Amino acid sequence: MSDILQVRGLTKRFGGLAAVNDVDFDVREGGISGLIGPNGAGKTTIFNLITGVYKVSSGTVSFGGRDITDLEPHRIAGLGVTRTFQNIRLFKNLTVFENVLTACHASASYGLADSLLRLPRFRREEKAIMDKADGLLEILGLSDRKDAIANGLPYGLQRRLEITRALALDPKLLLLDEPAAGMNPDETEQLMRLIGEIRDRFKLSVLVIEHHMDLVMGLCERIVVLNFGQKLADGVPDAIRGDQRVVEAYLGGGDK
Amino acid sequence: MSSYIEGILMLSGINLIAVLGLSLLTGFAGLFSFGHAGFMAIGAYSAAVCTKLLGLPFVAAIAAAALVAAGVSWLIGRATLKLKGDYFCIATLGFGEAIRLILDNFQGLGGARGWPGIPPRTTLLNILILDVIGVVLLANLVRSRHGRNMIAVREEELAAKVAGIDTFRYKMLALVISAAYAGVAGALLGHYMTFIQPKMFSMVKSTELTIIVIFGGLGSISGSVLGAVVLTFLPELLRAVDKWRLVVYGLAVIGIMIGRPRGLMGGFELTPKSIRAHFARRREERAIKAGRAAEDGDEALSGEADGKGGL
Ligand SMILES: Nc1ncnc2c1ncn2[C@@H]1O[C@H](COP(=O)(O)OP(=O)(O)OP(=O)(O)O)[C@@H](O)[C@H]1O
Ligand SMILES: [Mg+2]
């Protein structure tokens, strides 16, 4: 198996604080990898650097062998890297269907004139992406909420919708930022299974941030541990579980 | 039709075109502009140059007005759209005033005293035709992937970016199209009044356009149409109470915003389909209430359906 994402010497400074400091890691193609660490360890910052939301201070990110460091976020997304957010960011006033349909935009290529004049190409492609959005909602079990306003959905379904919207881009790498936050153990269990299913069905690679060690251990094939912006350890779950530094960081660092 | 009413109708129709454009920018892409009268001014003066100085046909003058306004807006967008929302808004305010001051001091086109003798080419018919074209094109745009991308920018810009939407490009597109609409409105206004003056395109005018869009409801084309007609007629009808005119106008706007904070039509679109859906919902509610009343025996019948739509 080859690596789909390679992070080398990744560093992000905010003023004097190095939120991410010289971090190296890889994400295996077709795998589910975990990024864990205590609060403020720099996990979300790494996502922001990979997706181009923040400018990198130094270091590189390459995706599928291509350097994507400091590309604009929409270009990185266009190459096949997308994400969800720790504090859910849906198109709040739109319906569930519209949220997903909007994200299907890149599956259509009709131009402005095609839209303004409703030319045949517009109708054809629009029909195709509507079917695609419907199909995704079906797979993710959101069909019966299709016309609900996103903002009004229960929390767990909002997270699920955000994942559906991300899948609409046909990503090759999906970054999930604490997808289980705020969920009860049942919902969490269900979500973890869903992530596995998504990986198999959509043939993508997943990098997931998660606070709860035990949770991540069950799901991920490889795990990267961060602490105070630095990489502490990196390896298969069993190796991580037995790693003395990791245990110390979690006991001393105040796990949630 | 009395020529007085016809005159007000024409003004509403002209305002409507500018309002439709601003509705795209503010209501759909979520960007506020307080300088749109500047684009109207550019359209009005460009069109007047075409007909009065170059002797071109009116259609060509209207096209030129749209193109020049769009071109200028592109430059403005290049310079300001990368700024955060609030700064863009302030930049448009500065732009509007700058255009007015430049025209004030440009004696070749009449300067501050204004430019008379523009041929009276605007008719109710050509306003209506352009209104219809304007509404149809806008409605088609917002219900396409391009329009949805603009709406995504309004809803959650960061999420739009990581969904692969080039937010800068779509803000620019919204700005350029809205400026073209304003340019056309300016062209029509000049050839209706036969006289243009920089102060007709002051910040007061820009603000009026924004008020109409908000009053009609952000993200609703039918709201913009209603808003443009109501808020152009209202001040005219209130001429009878001259001194109190603006007070009543202001109160009416405030009243609506209190009663319907999302504007007259806020997020709701008046289409045959939405009207049918609305009545279907009302019937359903009434049926449910009737059912409940039969059980409890004391349920009051009041069916106020709220217009909550998506796009
Ligand atoms: N935009 C920013 N400006 C300044 N400091 C920031 C910014 N973003 C993050 N930080 C800082 O960087 C550090 C790492 O933050 P980050 O959000 O990446 O942590 P995290 O590992 O995701 O934590 P959590 O588990 O709480 O989500 C924190 O000290 C945070 O305050
Ligand atoms: Mg975080």
XYZ file of C-alpha atoms in Angstrom, chain B:
311
model
C -53.535 55.191 -17.511
C -52.790 58.622 -16.138
C -49.309 59.774 -16.989
C -48.681 60.312 -13.275
C -49.280 56.674 -12.427
C -47.407 55.649 -15.548
C -44.450 57.710 -14.405
C -44.349 56.006 -11.018
C -44.710 52.602 -12.649
C -41.767 53.386 -14.871
C -39.694 54.461 -11.905
C -40.564 51.252 -10.037
C -39.647 49.217 -13.089
C -36.315 50.999 -13.372
C -35.642 50.650 -9.649
C -36.570 47.008 -9.891
C -33.711 46.266 -12.267
C -31.160 47.804 -9.921
C -32.807 46.040 -6.980
C -32.681 42.643 -8.732
C -28.962 43.046 -9.245
C -28.392 44.057 -5.641
C -30.610 41.212 -4.531
C -28.184 38.783 -6.152
C -25.212 40.361 -4.407
C -26.766 40.885 -0.983
C -29.616 38.411 -0.777
C -27.916 35.476 -2.430
C -24.154 35.995 -2.142
C -24.453 37.767 1.226
C -22.353 40.835 0.374
C -23.616 44.263 1.358
C -22.981 47.197 -0.935
C -23.614 50.858 -0.199
C -22.270 52.053 -3.504
C -24.593 50.556 -6.063
C -25.863 53.969 -7.132
C -22.295 54.449 -8.378
C -22.813 51.644 -10.891
C -26.153 53.211 -11.867
C -24.340 56.500 -12.460
C -21.751 54.781 -14.630
C -24.551 53.160 -16.627
C -26.515 56.392 -16.947
C -23.552 58.437 -18.162
C -22.184 55.733 -20.480
C -25.577 55.236 -22.097
C -26.068 58.986 -22.480
C -22.672 59.274 -24.161
C -23.727 56.523 -26.581
C -27.024 58.036 -27.643
C -26.358 61.751 -27.264
C -22.739 62.051 -28.399
C -22.225 58.972 -30.551
C -25.732 58.682 -31.972
C -25.920 54.957 -31.242
C -29.249 53.123 -30.950
C -30.761 52.759 -27.465
C -30.215 48.990 -27.369
C -26.501 49.499 -27.921
C -26.463 52.185 -25.226
C -28.078 49.811 -22.729
C -25.594 47.074 -23.579
C -22.726 49.521 -23.219
C -24.075 50.680 -19.840
C -24.156 47.088 -18.604
C -20.667 46.368 -19.910
C -18.995 49.496 -18.572
C -20.592 49.111 -15.126
C -19.609 45.431 -15.089
C -16.054 46.285 -16.128
C -15.648 48.889 -13.405
C -17.128 46.515 -10.826
C -14.590 43.899 -11.852
C -11.780 46.325 -11.052
C -13.402 47.226 -7.732
C -13.833 43.518 -6.985
C -10.201 42.776 -7.756
C -9.168 45.400 -5.249
C -11.670 44.741 -2.468
C -13.271 41.299 -2.584
C -10.332 39.649 -0.852
C -11.062 41.898 2.125
C -13.320 40.605 4.853
C -17.038 41.306 4.461
C -17.241 44.529 6.469
C -14.338 46.114 4.635
C -15.902 45.299 1.295
C -19.025 47.102 2.403
C -17.048 50.205 3.414
C -15.069 50.069 0.178
C -18.293 50.123 -1.865
C -19.440 53.136 0.103
C -16.204 54.915 -0.773
C -16.519 53.869 -4.404
C -20.060 55.249 -4.726
C -19.052 58.602 -3.329
C -15.897 58.697 -5.439
C -17.873 58.188 -8.646
C -20.242 60.977 -7.675
C -17.374 63.367 -6.915
C -15.574 62.525 -10.147
C -18.741 63.241 -12.156
C -19.319 66.443 -10.152
C -15.964 67.706 -11.337
C -16.056 66.414 -14.894
C -17.306 69.439 -16.819
C -17.355 67.580 -20.144
C -20.495 65.741 -19.008
C -22.135 68.712 -17.296
C -20.404 68.500 -13.928
C -22.402 69.071 -10.763
C -25.066 71.102 -12.594
C -26.072 68.011 -14.495
C -26.332 66.933 -18.107
C -29.564 67.819 -19.947
C -30.848 66.911 -23.387
C -30.655 63.138 -23.236
C -33.055 61.667 -25.809
C -36.273 60.313 -24.194
C -35.963 56.696 -25.284
C -37.199 54.890 -22.193
C -40.772 53.678 -22.471
C -42.959 51.636 -20.152
C -42.762 48.818 -22.687
C -38.989 48.569 -22.836
C -38.821 48.792 -19.052
C -41.283 45.923 -18.746
C -39.385 43.821 -21.249
C -36.131 44.359 -19.391
C -37.832 43.668 -16.051
C -39.075 40.325 -17.313
C -35.688 39.427 -18.789
C -34.037 40.526 -15.559
C -36.280 38.368 -13.383
C -36.036 35.311 -15.627
C -32.247 35.413 -15.916
C -31.839 35.928 -12.184
C -34.254 33.143 -11.296
C -32.418 30.807 -13.677
C -29.080 31.781 -12.227
C -29.922 31.238 -8.565
C -31.352 27.821 -9.346
C -28.168 26.565 -10.980
C -24.872 25.328 -9.606
C -23.457 28.821 -10.077
C -26.230 30.371 -8.009
C -25.979 27.675 -5.360
C -22.260 28.339 -5.077
C -23.039 32.010 -4.373
C -25.590 31.004 -1.753
C -22.985 28.712 -0.185
C -20.691 31.725 0.183
C -23.465 33.548 2.038
C -24.286 30.576 4.243
C -20.829 29.448 5.321
C -17.834 30.674 3.400
C -15.268 28.330 4.909
C -17.413 25.273 4.271
C -17.926 26.492 0.701
C -14.165 26.670 0.199
C -13.466 23.170 1.432
C -16.339 21.980 -0.738
C -14.216 23.127 -3.659
C -16.024 26.379 -4.367
C -13.813 29.224 -5.549
C -15.464 31.758 -3.269
C -13.552 34.718 -4.661
C -14.677 33.900 -8.183
C -18.301 33.540 -7.158
C -18.322 36.761 -5.167
C -16.834 38.447 -8.211
C -19.459 36.922 -10.469
C -22.249 38.136 -8.194
C -20.718 41.607 -8.054
C -20.197 41.904 -11.799
C -23.701 40.714 -12.658
C -25.255 42.983 -10.061
C -23.288 45.950 -11.396
C -24.470 45.167 -14.938
C -28.076 45.253 -13.706
C -27.407 48.586 -11.976
C -25.840 49.902 -15.180
C -28.939 49.006 -17.188
C -31.138 50.689 -14.572
C -28.994 53.814 -14.823
C -29.294 53.837 -18.618
C -33.078 53.590 -18.396
C -33.271 56.285 -15.743
C -31.225 58.759 -17.787
C -33.311 58.223 -20.894
C -36.492 58.542 -18.878
C -35.578 61.749 -17.027
C -33.694 63.127 -20.088
C -31.457 64.791 -17.544
C -28.857 63.298 -15.239
C -26.980 64.812 -12.371
C -24.350 63.216 -10.114
C -26.359 63.851 -6.964
C -29.151 61.588 -8.250
C -26.709 58.756 -7.578
C -25.663 59.592 -4.052
C -25.333 57.328 -1.058
C -29.011 57.997 -0.331
C -29.884 56.174 -3.547
C -27.549 53.283 -2.729
C -29.071 52.974 0.718
C -32.577 53.052 -0.740
C -31.710 50.090 -2.968
C -30.346 48.128 -0.028
C -33.420 48.976 2.065
C -35.658 47.657 -0.705
C -33.745 44.385 -0.911
C -33.900 43.853 2.856
C -37.523 45.000 3.018
C -38.464 42.512 0.287
C -36.563 39.749 2.000
C -32.988 38.551 1.488
C -32.745 35.641 -0.881
C -36.163 36.141 -2.461
C -36.585 37.404 -6.004
C -40.331 37.854 -5.622
C -39.626 39.801 -2.430
C -37.346 42.137 -4.364
C -40.035 42.680 -7.005
C -42.650 43.433 -4.362
C -40.250 45.622 -2.420
C -39.282 47.661 -5.475
C -42.905 48.342 -6.417
C -44.160 49.072 -2.894
C -41.230 51.227 -1.838
C -41.269 53.247 -5.073
C -45.001 53.850 -4.899
C -45.152 54.577 -1.195
C -43.100 57.808 -1.162
C -45.004 59.042 -4.228
C -48.405 58.371 -2.669
C -47.183 60.087 0.461
C -46.423 63.305 -1.397
C -49.801 64.510 -0.122
C -48.397 64.592 3.394
C -45.224 66.159 2.118
C -43.271 66.958 5.279
C -44.126 63.642 6.930
C -43.301 61.599 3.900
C -39.945 60.254 4.923
C -41.124 59.698 8.478
C -44.027 57.551 7.309
C -41.744 55.776 4.856
C -39.274 55.042 7.628
C -42.009 53.854 9.975
C -43.433 51.571 7.297
C -40.034 49.996 6.739
C -39.433 49.597 10.488
C -42.926 48.163 10.935
C -42.313 45.483 8.336
C -38.926 44.619 9.738
C -40.410 44.177 13.214
C -43.378 42.190 11.971
C -41.359 40.120 9.517
C -37.689 40.279 10.463
C -36.690 38.313 7.377
C -38.420 40.858 5.105
C -41.722 40.685 3.277
C -40.899 37.417 1.566
C -37.757 36.370 3.487
C -36.395 33.222 1.874
C -39.769 32.410 0.367
C -40.381 32.470 -3.366
C -43.695 33.165 -5.039
C -43.991 30.566 -7.788
C -46.978 28.508 -8.916
C -45.368 25.519 -7.212
C -44.718 27.287 -3.900
C -48.247 28.710 -3.856
C -49.731 25.257 -4.390
C -47.475 23.830 -1.683
C -48.529 26.654 0.651
C -52.231 25.914 0.197
C -51.636 22.187 0.512
C -49.905 22.842 3.830
C -52.760 25.083 4.974
C -55.293 22.396 4.122
C -53.254 19.808 5.956
C -52.941 22.025 9.024
C -56.628 22.704 8.989
C -57.365 18.999 8.709
C -55.058 18.253 11.637
C -56.574 21.049 13.707
C -60.088 19.918 12.817
C -59.132 16.431 13.920
C -57.713 17.729 17.162
C -60.730 20.019 17.700
C -62.989 17.020 17.302
C -61.026 15.296 20.046
C -60.637 18.204 22.443
C -63.622 20.198 21.332
C -62.002 23.576 22.050
C -59.251 24.129 19.534
C -59.346 27.539 17.875
C -58.914 27.619 14.127
C -56.170 29.972 13.089
C -53.915 28.875 10.317
C -50.972 31.185 9.952
C -48.484 29.359 7.811
C -44.994 30.746 7.983
C -43.055 31.096 4.770
C -39.988 29.041 5.446
C -38.350 27.993 2.239
C -34.919 26.945 1.209
C -33.241 28.713 -1.651
